[in-house]
Every structure is written in C-alpha cells, then in structure tokens.
Amino acid sequence: MNQLDFWFEFGSTYSYPAAMRIESLASRHGIPVAWRPFLLGPIFREQGWDDSPFNLYPAKGRYMWRDLERICVEQKLAFRRPSTFPRNGLLAARLACAASSEAWLPEFVRRVYLANFAEDREIADARVLESILVSLNQPAALLREAQSPEAKARLRSQTDEAKSLGIFGAPTFVAGSELFWGNDRLESALARAKSLAPR
Amino acid sequence: MNQLDFWFEFGSTYSYPAAMRIESLASRHGIPVAWRPFLLGPIFREQGWDDSPFNLYPAKGRYMWRDLERICVEQKLAFRRPSTFPRNGLLAARLACAASSEAWLPEFVRRVYLANFAEDREIADARVLESILVSLNQPAALLREAQSPEAKARLRSQTDEAKSLGIFGAPTFVAGSELFWGNDRLESALARAKSLAPR
C-alpha cells in the first residue's frame, strides 16, 4: 500500500514545518497521509533524557532554533520562538488520536502547530485547544472525550507502536517498512511511498 | 567572503557522502571550499558521551545505517558498513590538518572516507594511510610529520575552534556566521555562501 504514515509530536519543532506542508505535497503525488500523533516524552525517557535534547545539549538547541527559523523563511511560514519549550502536547495528542478519522483533523493539527510555533500560545491549556475546535466548528465536548480512559489508552498504544517501529524522534514518516526521520526527509519518504504497490 | 568551510570528522558517517560531493557541487557554484578536519570525541565527551550517539542510542543507530545506505544509493557511492564503528580518525585528521593547503588534500580526504565506509579498512592504521599517500604520489614521511608536536597542536586548536563556533556534530558547513549541520544541508549552505559578498 502506498500510504504515508506521518508520526508527529505537538511539542516537536521540526514537526511544525512538516505538518504544514505534508498534505499539499502528498496530494500532489497522489499519496494518502495517515496522521499519527504520539508522545516523545516516554521515548526520550527510555534514552535517559528527562527533557528535550535541544535543552539538554545547548549547542544543538541554539543551532536548531536558527535552523528552524531559516526553514520557516523558506517555507513562508510564520514563526515566533515559543516562550516555553517544549510545550506539553499530551491533551492535543489525545484529541488528535481520538479524531484520527475526521476530515478536519489535518487542519486541527496545523492550527495547534501555529498556536505553538507562530503565536506562542500554550497548547497544554484546554482553552486554547477549545478555541481551535470552535474555529473548526467542532464541539468543545470533544475535549472531555479526549480525557476518557479509552482516548488515553489509544494514545498510549499509539506511542507504544511508534516505539516498536523504531521511532526515536519526530517527525518520522513511514512508507512500507522504511523510516524517514526529519522534515527534510519528507520528499524521500514520498518517493518511497510512490514506489510501493498501490493499495 | 563567500567561501564555504567544511568541518568534517573521519569517523563520522554522514561526513562521508558530504566529502564525496562537496568539491564538485561547490565548484559548480563558484564557491571555494576550506577543508577543516576536527575531532568529535572531545566535543561528545563534553556532552557526556563516551561513544558515538549512534552506538549509545540503538534505535537512532539502526536508522542511521539504513539512511546512510539509501543516501549512498542515491549518490551512487560505494558503501560497506564498517566492521568497527566509529573508527579513530585521529591520525588521519592530524595529517589532513598539516596538509590543509595542499592541492591533493581533498582527494586524500575522499580516499580515507572510501577506505572507512566503502572498503572497511582500518583508517587508524598508519599503513592504510601510508598506502593512500603513496597512491597520491605523496611521501610516507608525511605520516611522521603528522605526529609532530606542531601537527598535534594544530588539530587540537582546530577542534577548539570548532567548539567555539558552536559545532556539535559532523559534517558542519559554515558560511559567514551561519552553521549548517548535516550532509542534507549542503545545498542550503552553498546558497548562503553565494549570497555573501565575494572575497
């Protein structure tokens, strides 16, 4: 099957430009995208990190912010460095996970990324997510549902699946059995997905 | 000045495809390249790592080997996974540092990378480096000179310079005051170098 799985984490910086461009790029190639939110926290903790590596390794962090800024200029994306990093994407990820088959999901994801990386809004705040749902004409009640045991379990199992696929960072694209890590690998991932037999 | 500084480490996997393509790509853009060998070991140790992160973080390592294989296919580069990783590039780096103004340096660097990543030869072995020097019609005596106190000091100070520039991995390209990390950033680095005022 020639679908592309897009594994993203709402707190992840390089997931932002990937989320903003994947749908238009993939549709130009005729490749359907499966949006797969997950959490990096549990994966980082297993590597012994209790924070983003961009905070743990300052030289790497300084470089990343500058690099992201350049990418946003290139992609013509708004960018404002978040005053908190990384932001906790747990609630947004539960919501996105519960809404995985909804047509409005991609736009929801993009608006959450814009809130975090272009508007410096606190995406861990339920009111911020509620305003995004409302802007998409979706009921605020989805937020309560995202806190249900089923929704929590769903994100946990999706994060376990990421781990078992060998995912260690975000964004990661999966085409067939191949992993492609990083916004800059999206084109290679799409080429790979195209080379696979259609569904 | 519109020169591009190419910071590389002989043990570094992604430095291999970068070393193989930088000269032809840069010359097509009319950008002179300064070849700057350095050591990642001291920089990694400051981050608390006593080994390559690709060994310390197995999921990342597994991904890197597959990714490198794909890149080599794309660049039509020979590739054989080295039986030892990372190989110690100290002697080769001292030699390259001492030969920084020699016209044969780029070809020497490429042959050392080929030895490591295409031929699975031990680049820490002086005999391997000697055979490369001989293949370039250069005197084996350069190996002794590369072990002189001056040559050792030169590589040390070049590694210190890398650190002070904020370099934390290899390959890194420096255009003006901007860092570009990774083989996949070479095109962006060249575009940046081109945009700077000519020397």
Short mmCIF file of C-alpha atoms in Angstrom, two decimals:
data_model
loop_
_atom_site.label_atom_id
_atom_site.label_comp_id
_atom_site.label_asym_id
_atom_site.label_seq_id
_atom_site.Cartn_x
_atom_site.Cartn_y
_atom_site.Cartn_z
CA MET A 1 0.00 0.00 0.00
CA ASN A 2 1.34 3.39 -0.92
CA GLN A 3 0.10 5.41 2.06
CA LEU A 4 2.49 7.56 4.04
CA ASP A 5 2.30 7.46 7.84
CA PHE A 6 3.13 10.80 9.41
CA TRP A 7 4.24 10.41 13.03
CA PHE A 8 4.31 13.73 14.85
CA GLU A 9 4.52 15.19 18.36
CA PHE A 10 2.92 18.55 19.09
CA GLY A 11 5.88 19.78 21.12
CA SER A 12 8.40 18.94 18.37
CA THR A 13 9.87 21.86 16.48
CA TYR A 14 10.66 20.16 13.17
CA SER A 15 7.20 18.55 13.15
CA TYR A 16 5.80 22.05 12.61
CA PRO A 17 7.11 22.68 9.05
CA ALA A 18 6.38 19.02 8.22
CA ALA A 19 2.76 19.28 9.38
CA MET A 20 2.27 22.47 7.39
CA ARG A 21 3.44 21.05 4.07
CA ILE A 22 2.74 17.32 4.10
CA GLU A 23 -0.87 17.36 2.91
CA SER A 24 -0.38 19.52 -0.17
CA LEU A 25 2.86 17.78 -1.12
CA ALA A 26 1.46 14.27 -0.65
CA SER A 27 -1.74 15.02 -2.55
CA ARG A 28 0.34 16.32 -5.47
CA HIS A 29 1.93 12.86 -5.53
CA GLY A 30 -1.41 11.08 -5.04
CA ILE A 31 -0.28 9.63 -1.71
CA PRO A 32 -2.80 9.41 1.16
CA VAL A 33 -1.43 10.50 4.54
CA ALA A 34 -2.24 8.81 7.85
CA TRP A 35 -1.80 11.33 10.68
CA ARG A 36 -0.27 9.54 13.68
CA PRO A 37 0.18 11.65 16.82
CA PHE A 38 2.39 10.19 19.53
CA LEU A 39 4.40 11.31 22.54
CA LEU A 40 8.15 11.71 22.50
CA GLY A 41 8.40 12.00 26.29
CA PRO A 42 8.23 8.27 27.07
CA ILE A 43 10.65 7.51 24.23
CA PHE A 44 13.12 10.16 25.38
CA ARG A 45 12.87 8.93 28.96
CA GLU A 46 13.93 5.45 27.84
CA GLN A 47 17.04 7.06 26.35
CA GLY A 48 17.74 8.67 29.72
CA TRP A 49 16.50 12.14 28.79
CA ASP A 50 14.08 13.99 31.05
CA ASP A 51 13.86 16.99 28.71
CA SER A 52 14.17 17.80 25.02
CA PRO A 53 17.70 17.08 23.70
CA PHE A 54 17.59 20.66 22.41
CA ASN A 55 17.50 21.82 26.03
CA LEU A 56 19.90 19.15 27.31
CA TYR A 57 22.52 19.97 24.65
CA PRO A 58 22.64 23.78 24.35
CA ALA A 59 24.82 23.97 21.20
CA LYS A 60 22.37 21.66 19.44
CA GLY A 61 19.47 23.75 20.72
CA ARG A 62 20.93 27.04 19.55
CA TYR A 63 21.53 25.56 16.14
CA MET A 64 18.01 24.09 15.92
CA TRP A 65 16.28 27.42 16.62
CA ARG A 66 18.28 29.15 13.93
CA ASP A 67 17.78 26.28 11.50
CA LEU A 68 14.03 26.23 12.15
CA GLU A 69 13.88 29.98 11.56
CA ARG A 70 15.58 29.52 8.18
CA ILE A 71 13.22 26.68 7.25
CA CYS A 72 10.20 28.82 8.13
CA VAL A 73 11.50 31.64 5.93
CA GLU A 74 12.00 29.15 3.09
CA GLN A 75 8.54 27.62 3.55
CA LYS A 76 7.00 31.09 4.08
CA LEU A 77 5.73 30.02 7.48
CA ALA A 78 5.09 32.38 10.37
CA PHE A 79 7.44 31.72 13.27
CA ARG A 80 7.78 33.04 16.78
CA ARG A 81 10.04 31.21 19.18
CA PRO A 82 7.80 29.74 21.90
CA SER A 83 8.39 31.24 25.35
CA THR A 84 8.03 27.69 26.76
CA PHE A 85 9.81 24.74 25.18
CA PRO A 86 8.93 22.01 24.82
CA ARG A 87 5.23 22.54 25.37
CA ASN A 88 3.23 19.60 26.67
CA GLY A 89 1.26 18.18 23.74
CA LEU A 90 -0.49 15.46 25.73
CA LEU A 91 -4.04 16.80 25.57
CA ALA A 92 -3.74 17.86 21.92
CA ALA A 93 -2.34 14.42 21.03
CA ARG A 94 -5.17 12.62 22.83
CA LEU A 95 -7.65 14.76 20.95
CA ALA A 96 -5.93 14.19 17.61
CA CYS A 97 -5.75 10.48 18.32
CA ALA A 98 -9.47 10.29 19.08
CA ALA A 99 -10.23 12.27 15.90
CA SER A 100 -7.93 10.26 13.64
CA SER A 101 -10.64 9.52 11.07
CA GLU A 102 -12.16 13.01 10.99
CA ALA A 103 -11.81 15.15 7.87
CA TRP A 104 -10.97 18.21 9.97
CA LEU A 105 -8.02 16.52 11.72
CA PRO A 106 -5.22 17.83 9.44
CA GLU A 107 -6.45 21.40 9.83
CA PHE A 108 -6.76 20.94 13.59
CA VAL A 109 -3.16 19.71 13.74
CA ARG A 110 -1.92 22.64 11.68
CA ARG A 111 -3.73 25.14 13.89
CA VAL A 112 -2.24 23.62 17.02
CA TYR A 113 1.24 23.90 15.50
CA LEU A 114 0.59 27.50 14.51
CA ALA A 115 -0.60 28.23 18.06
CA ASN A 116 2.63 26.77 19.46
CA PHE A 117 5.24 27.98 16.97
CA ALA A 118 3.75 31.07 15.33
CA GLU A 119 1.50 32.55 18.03
CA ASP A 120 3.32 31.46 21.19
CA ARG A 121 0.12 30.13 22.76
CA GLU A 122 0.05 27.46 25.45
CA ILE A 123 -1.24 24.35 23.72
CA ALA A 124 -1.35 22.46 27.02
CA ASP A 125 -4.19 24.84 28.00
CA ALA A 126 -7.59 23.30 27.27
CA ARG A 127 -8.99 26.76 26.45
CA VAL A 128 -6.51 27.18 23.61
CA LEU A 129 -7.50 23.81 22.15
CA GLU A 130 -11.16 24.63 22.66
CA SER A 131 -10.80 27.86 20.67
CA ILE A 132 -9.22 25.86 17.85
CA LEU A 133 -12.07 23.32 17.89
CA VAL A 134 -14.59 26.16 17.82
CA SER A 135 -12.77 27.78 14.90
CA LEU A 136 -13.30 24.49 13.06
CA ASN A 137 -16.99 24.32 14.05
CA GLN A 138 -16.34 21.32 16.25
CA PRO A 139 -17.95 20.82 19.67
CA ALA A 140 -15.87 21.68 22.73
CA ALA A 141 -17.19 18.43 24.24
CA LEU A 142 -14.50 16.63 22.23
CA LEU A 143 -12.05 17.86 24.84
CA ARG A 144 -13.83 15.90 27.57
CA GLU A 145 -13.95 12.84 25.36
CA ALA A 146 -10.21 13.18 24.77
CA GLN A 147 -9.77 12.67 28.51
CA SER A 148 -11.73 9.43 28.60
CA PRO A 149 -9.91 6.22 29.56
CA GLU A 150 -10.40 4.92 26.01
CA ALA A 151 -8.82 8.03 24.46
CA LYS A 152 -5.91 7.90 26.90
CA ALA A 153 -5.35 4.22 26.16
CA ARG A 154 -5.42 4.90 22.46
CA LEU A 155 -2.60 7.44 22.59
CA ARG A 156 -0.60 5.18 24.88
CA SER A 157 -0.88 2.29 22.45
CA GLN A 158 -0.06 4.54 19.51
CA THR A 159 3.09 5.70 21.33
CA ASP A 160 3.98 2.04 22.01
CA GLU A 161 3.50 1.36 18.31
CA ALA A 162 5.88 4.22 17.45
CA LYS A 163 8.47 2.74 19.77
CA SER A 164 8.08 -0.73 18.31
CA LEU A 165 8.54 0.70 14.80
CA GLY A 166 11.90 2.03 15.94
CA ILE A 167 10.82 5.68 16.02
CA PHE A 168 13.12 7.80 18.19
CA GLY A 169 12.29 11.36 17.11
CA ALA A 170 9.73 13.48 15.29
CA PRO A 171 8.63 13.98 12.65
CA THR A 172 9.04 10.47 11.29
CA PHE A 173 7.49 9.31 8.04
CA VAL A 174 6.87 5.62 7.45
CA ALA A 175 6.47 4.25 3.93
CA GLY A 176 6.05 0.48 3.89
CA SER A 177 8.72 -0.75 6.29
CA GLU A 178 11.04 2.22 5.81
CA LEU A 179 11.51 5.05 8.33
CA PHE A 180 12.39 8.59 7.31
CA TRP A 181 13.26 10.92 10.15
CA GLY A 182 13.03 14.70 9.91
CA ASN A 183 11.18 17.32 7.92
CA ASP A 184 13.99 17.24 5.35
CA ARG A 185 13.26 13.58 4.57
CA LEU A 186 9.64 14.15 3.50
CA GLU A 187 10.48 14.17 -0.20
CA SER A 188 12.42 10.89 0.07
CA ALA A 189 9.58 9.33 2.06
CA LEU A 190 7.05 10.34 -0.58
CA ALA A 191 9.22 8.93 -3.35
CA ARG A 192 9.44 5.68 -1.43
CA ALA A 193 5.66 5.57 -0.85
CA LYS A 194 5.10 6.15 -4.56
CA SER A 195 7.37 3.26 -5.45
CA LEU A 196 5.26 0.83 -3.42
CA ALA A 197 2.32 -1.03 -4.95
CA PRO A 198 -0.90 0.97 -4.71
CA ARG A 199 -3.49 -0.19 -2.22
CA MET B 1 33.79 36.41 1.76
CA ASN B 2 31.88 33.69 0.01
CA GLN B 3 33.99 30.67 0.96
CA LEU B 4 32.39 27.60 2.50
CA ASP B 5 34.09 25.97 5.47
CA PHE B 6 33.64 22.21 5.54
CA TRP B 7 34.11 20.80 9.03
CA PHE B 8 34.44 17.03 8.98
CA GLU B 9 35.48 14.10 11.19
CA PHE B 10 36.89 10.96 9.59
CA GLY B 11 34.87 8.65 11.84
CA SER B 12 31.58 10.40 11.04
CA THR B 13 29.18 8.53 8.79
CA TYR B 14 27.31 11.47 7.26
CA SER B 15 30.61 13.25 6.60
CA TYR B 16 31.32 10.54 4.01
CA PRO B 17 28.64 11.49 1.41
CA ALA B 18 29.34 15.17 2.13
CA ALA B 19 33.08 14.78 1.49
CA MET B 20 32.40 12.92 -1.74
CA ARG B 21 30.16 15.57 -3.28
CA ILE B 22 31.19 18.93 -1.83
CA GLU B 23 34.00 19.79 -4.23
CA SER B 24 32.11 19.25 -7.47
CA LEU B 25 28.96 20.89 -6.13
CA ALA B 26 30.78 23.93 -4.72
CA SER B 27 32.84 24.46 -7.85
CA ARG B 28 29.66 24.43 -9.93
CA HIS B 29 28.54 27.36 -7.76
CA GLY B 30 31.96 29.04 -7.91
CA ILE B 31 32.41 28.68 -4.13
CA PRO B 32 35.87 27.83 -2.76
CA VAL B 33 35.87 25.17 -0.02
CA ALA B 34 38.10 25.23 3.06
CA TRP B 35 38.57 21.66 4.33
CA ARG B 36 38.56 21.72 8.14
CA PRO B 37 39.18 18.38 9.84
CA PHE B 38 38.40 18.20 13.56
CA LEU B 39 37.67 15.62 16.24
CA LEU B 40 34.18 14.91 17.52
CA GLY B 41 35.45 12.90 20.51
CA PRO B 42 36.30 15.87 22.76
CA ILE B 43 33.03 17.58 21.81
CA PHE B 44 30.97 14.47 22.50
CA ARG B 45 32.76 13.95 25.83
CA GLU B 46 31.69 17.43 26.94
CA GLN B 47 28.11 16.37 26.25
CA GLY B 48 28.64 13.34 28.48
CA TRP B 49 29.04 10.82 25.66
CA ASP B 50 31.97 8.38 25.65
CA ASP B 51 30.93 6.83 22.33
CA SER B 52 29.09 7.78 19.15
CA PRO B 53 25.43 8.66 19.83
CA PHE B 54 24.64 6.09 17.13
CA ASN B 55 26.05 3.43 19.45
CA LEU B 56 24.65 4.95 22.64
CA TYR B 57 21.11 5.20 21.20
CA PRO B 58 20.50 1.95 19.26
CA ALA B 59 17.23 3.00 17.55
CA LYS B 60 18.99 6.08 16.21
CA GLY B 61 21.94 3.96 15.14
CA ARG B 62 19.80 1.42 13.29
CA TYR B 63 18.05 4.24 11.48
CA MET B 64 21.30 5.99 10.57
CA TRP B 65 22.83 2.91 8.94
CA ARG B 66 19.75 2.40 6.79
CA ASP B 67 19.53 6.11 5.97
CA LEU B 68 23.22 6.23 5.02
CA GLU B 69 22.74 3.20 2.78
CA ARG B 70 19.87 4.98 0.98
CA ILE B 71 21.94 8.16 0.59
CA CYS B 72 24.82 6.17 -0.89
CA VAL B 73 22.47 4.54 -3.41
CA GLU B 74 21.15 7.99 -4.33
CA GLN B 75 24.63 9.49 -4.65
CA LYS B 76 25.89 6.34 -6.44
CA LEU B 77 28.52 5.86 -3.75
CA ALA B 78 30.01 2.53 -2.78
CA PHE B 79 29.10 1.54 0.76
CA ARG B 80 30.06 -1.27 3.09
CA ARG B 81 29.14 -0.99 6.73
CA PRO B 82 32.42 -0.70 8.67
CA SER B 83 33.11 -3.66 10.96
CA THR B 84 34.36 -1.15 13.56
CA PHE B 85 32.41 2.00 14.36
CA PRO B 86 33.35 4.68 14.97
CA ARG B 87 36.88 4.33 13.68
CA ASN B 88 39.53 6.53 15.27
CA GLY B 89 40.30 9.32 12.80
CA LEU B 90 42.97 10.99 14.92
CA LEU B 91 46.00 10.24 12.76
CA ALA B 92 44.16 10.94 9.50
CA ALA B 93 42.89 14.24 10.93
CA ARG B 94 46.36 15.30 12.05
CA LEU B 95 47.64 14.53 8.60
CA ALA B 96 44.81 16.40 6.88
CA CYS B 97 45.28 19.33 9.20
CA ALA B 98 49.00 19.53 8.41
CA ALA B 99 48.22 19.31 4.68
CA SER B 100 45.44 21.88 4.71
CA SER B 101 46.94 23.99 1.93
CA GLU B 102 47.93 21.10 -0.35
CA ALA B 103 46.15 20.60 -3.65
CA TRP B 104 45.93 16.84 -3.04
CA LEU B 105 44.12 17.22 0.29
CA PRO B 106 40.52 16.84 -0.99
CA GLU B 107 41.42 13.63 -2.81
CA PHE B 108 43.26 12.34 0.26
CA VAL B 109 40.17 13.00 2.38
CA ARG B 110 37.90 11.23 -0.10
CA ARG B 111 40.18 8.18 -0.21
CA VAL B 112 40.24 7.95 3.57
CA TYR B 113 36.43 8.05 3.62
CA LEU B 114 36.27 5.39 0.93
CA ALA B 115 38.68 3.23 2.95
CA ASN B 116 36.46 3.56 6.03
CA PHE B 117 32.97 3.37 4.53
CA ALA B 118 33.35 1.54 1.23
CA GLU B 119 36.33 -0.78 1.79
CA ASP B 120 36.04 -1.45 5.53
CA ARG B 121 39.72 -0.68 6.09
CA GLU B 122 41.14 0.47 9.43
CA ILE B 123 41.92 4.15 8.96
CA ALA B 124 43.55 4.29 12.41
CA ASP B 125 46.28 2.04 10.97
CA ALA B 126 49.24 4.07 9.72
CA ARG B 127 49.83 1.54 6.94
CA VAL B 128 46.40 2.22 5.47
CA LEU B 129 47.05 5.95 5.46
CA GLU B 130 50.50 5.38 4.02
CA SER B 131 49.05 3.39 1.12
CA ILE B 132 46.69 6.29 0.41
CA LEU B 133 49.56 8.79 0.46
CA VAL B 134 51.53 6.58 -1.91
CA SER B 135 48.54 6.30 -4.25
CA LEU B 136 48.63 10.12 -4.41
CA ASN B 137 52.40 10.18 -5.02
CA GLN B 138 53.00 11.77 -1.65
CA PRO B 139 55.90 10.81 0.66
CA ALA B 140 55.16 8.43 3.53
CA ALA B 141 57.27 10.76 5.69
CA LEU B 142 54.20 13.00 5.98
CA LEU B 143 52.89 10.47 8.48
CA ARG B 144 55.80 11.12 10.83
CA GLU B 145 55.34 14.86 10.44
CA ALA B 146 51.67 14.45 11.30
CA GLN B 147 52.81 13.14 14.69
CA SER B 148 54.98 16.17 15.45
CA PRO B 149 54.04 18.39 18.41
CA GLU B 150 53.15 21.19 15.98
CA ALA B 151 50.78 19.00 13.97
CA LYS B 152 49.15 17.69 17.14
CA ALA B 153 48.70 21.24 18.46
CA ARG B 154 47.22 22.33 15.17
CA LEU B 155 44.45 19.73 15.25
CA ARG B 156 43.78 20.49 18.91
CA SER B 157 43.36 24.18 18.18
CA GLN B 158 41.20 23.45 15.16
CA THR B 159 38.94 21.27 17.32
CA ASP B 160 38.78 24.10 19.88
CA GLU B 161 37.79 26.45 17.07
CA ALA B 162 35.00 24.07 16.02
CA LYS B 163 33.72 24.06 19.58
CA SER B 164 33.84 27.83 19.85
CA LEU B 165 31.88 28.14 16.60
CA GLY B 166 29.13 26.09 18.24
CA ILE B 167 29.78 22.94 16.20
CA PHE B 168 28.34 19.84 17.87
CA GLY B 169 28.30 17.29 15.05
CA ALA B 170 29.69 16.49 11.61
CA PRO B 171 29.58 17.36 8.86
CA THR B 172 29.03 21.05 9.54
CA PHE B 173 29.25 23.72 6.87
CA VAL B 174 29.96 27.31 7.84
CA ALA B 175 29.06 30.18 5.51
CA GLY B 176 29.80 33.57 7.04
CA SER B 177 28.47 33.28 10.57
CA GLU B 178 25.86 30.63 9.76
CA LEU B 179 26.15 26.95 10.65
CA PHE B 180 24.59 24.19 8.57
CA TRP B 181 24.67 20.73 10.12
CA GLY B 182 24.39 17.55 8.09
CA ASN B 183 25.03 16.32 4.58
CA ASP B 184 21.45 17.28 3.70
CA ARG B 185 22.18 20.94 4.46
CA LEU B 186 24.99 21.29 1.91
CA GLU B 187 22.74 22.90 -0.71
CA SER B 188 21.42 25.47 1.78
CA ALA B 189 24.96 26.22 2.94
CA LEU B 190 26.11 26.80 -0.62
CA ALA B 191 23.16 29.08 -1.31
CA ARG B 192 24.07 31.05 1.79
CA ALA B 193 27.75 31.27 0.79
CA LYS B 194 26.72 32.50 -2.65
CA SER B 195 24.59 35.25 -1.12
CA LEU B 196 27.58 36.68 0.75
CA ALA B 197 29.82 39.33 -0.76
CA PRO B 198 32.67 37.79 -2.78
CA ARG B 199 36.13 37.91 -1.28
#
